[in-house]
Tab-separated table of C-alpha atoms in Angstrom:
chain	number	residue	atom	x	y	z
A	20	UNK	CA	-14.454	10.597	11.633
A	21	UNK	CA	-11.250	10.729	13.690
A	22	UNK	CA	-7.791	11.135	12.254
A	23	UNK	CA	-5.802	7.987	11.610
A	24	UNK	CA	-2.810	7.316	13.866
A	25	UNK	CA	0.608	6.169	12.693
A	26	UNK	CA	-0.083	2.769	14.239
A	27	UNK	CA	-3.343	2.419	12.314
A	28	UNK	CA	-1.608	3.562	9.138
A	29	UNK	CA	1.125	0.963	9.626
A	30	UNK	CA	-1.473	-1.785	9.787
A	31	UNK	CA	-2.878	-0.717	6.405
A	32	UNK	CA	0.219	0.581	4.619
A	33	UNK	CA	0.983	-2.598	2.688
A	34	UNK	CA	-2.565	-2.845	1.368
A	35	UNK	CA	-2.518	0.845	0.453
A	36	UNK	CA	0.787	0.462	-1.398
A	37	UNK	CA	-0.626	-2.437	-3.423
A	38	UNK	CA	-3.800	-0.540	-4.285
A	39	UNK	CA	-6.050	-2.844	-2.286
A	40	UNK	CA	-7.686	-0.215	-0.091
A	41	UNK	CA	-10.764	1.615	-1.281
A	42	UNK	CA	-13.307	4.134	-0.097
A	43	UNK	CA	-13.146	6.003	3.169
A	44	UNK	CA	-10.356	3.869	4.639
A	45	UNK	CA	-8.128	4.658	1.648
A	46	UNK	CA	-9.010	8.340	1.896
A	47	UNK	CA	-8.150	8.437	5.617
A	48	UNK	CA	-4.847	6.619	5.032
A	49	UNK	CA	-3.840	8.977	2.217
A	50	UNK	CA	-4.829	12.004	4.287
A	51	UNK	CA	-2.629	10.723	7.117
A	52	UNK	CA	0.315	10.135	4.756
A	53	UNK	CA	-0.073	13.697	3.479
A	54	UNK	CA	0.321	15.001	7.049
A	55	UNK	CA	2.985	12.581	8.331
A	56	UNK	CA	6.427	12.499	6.712
A	57	UNK	CA	7.389	9.182	8.346
A	58	UNK	CA	4.287	7.383	7.103
A	59	UNK	CA	4.639	8.962	3.654
A	60	UNK	CA	8.195	7.606	3.473
A	61	UNK	CA	6.984	4.160	4.536
A	62	UNK	CA	4.320	4.251	1.833
A	63	UNK	CA	6.886	5.244	-0.820
A	64	UNK	CA	9.170	2.371	0.209
A	65	UNK	CA	6.354	-0.178	0.163
A	66	UNK	CA	5.076	1.079	-3.188
A	67	UNK	CA	8.562	0.803	-4.698
A	68	UNK	CA	9.004	-2.704	-3.282
A	69	UNK	CA	5.640	-3.783	-4.689
A	70	UNK	CA	6.496	-2.380	-8.104
A	71	UNK	CA	9.839	-4.173	-8.001
A	72	UNK	CA	8.172	-7.466	-7.209
A	73	UNK	CA	5.723	-7.025	-10.066
A	74	UNK	CA	8.698	-6.502	-12.362
A	75	UNK	CA	9.929	-9.997	-11.485
A	76	UNK	CA	6.825	-11.655	-12.880
A	77	UNK	CA	7.178	-13.372	-16.253
A	78	UNK	CA	5.833	-11.507	-19.246
A	79	UNK	CA	3.470	-14.297	-20.203
A	80	UNK	CA	1.353	-16.991	-18.625
A	81	UNK	CA	2.854	-20.482	-18.173
A	82	UNK	CA	1.647	-23.118	-20.637
A	83	UNK	CA	-1.441	-25.155	-19.809
A	84	UNK	CA	-0.543	-28.116	-17.632
A	85	UNK	CA	2.562	-26.468	-16.227
């Protein structure tokens, strides 16, 4: 299996940050981020943004019929 490029990582970074990647693709992306400071920084920023967005969600479900 070949190493992931920064371009390939960029195409998957948002999904990785949201926890949507699994298996070998996730492993390759994480391995790349461990070797590449720029991609690791991008992943940290996207993860923080995703966590911030989740914090904006209401604490409970809307009422039925809303």
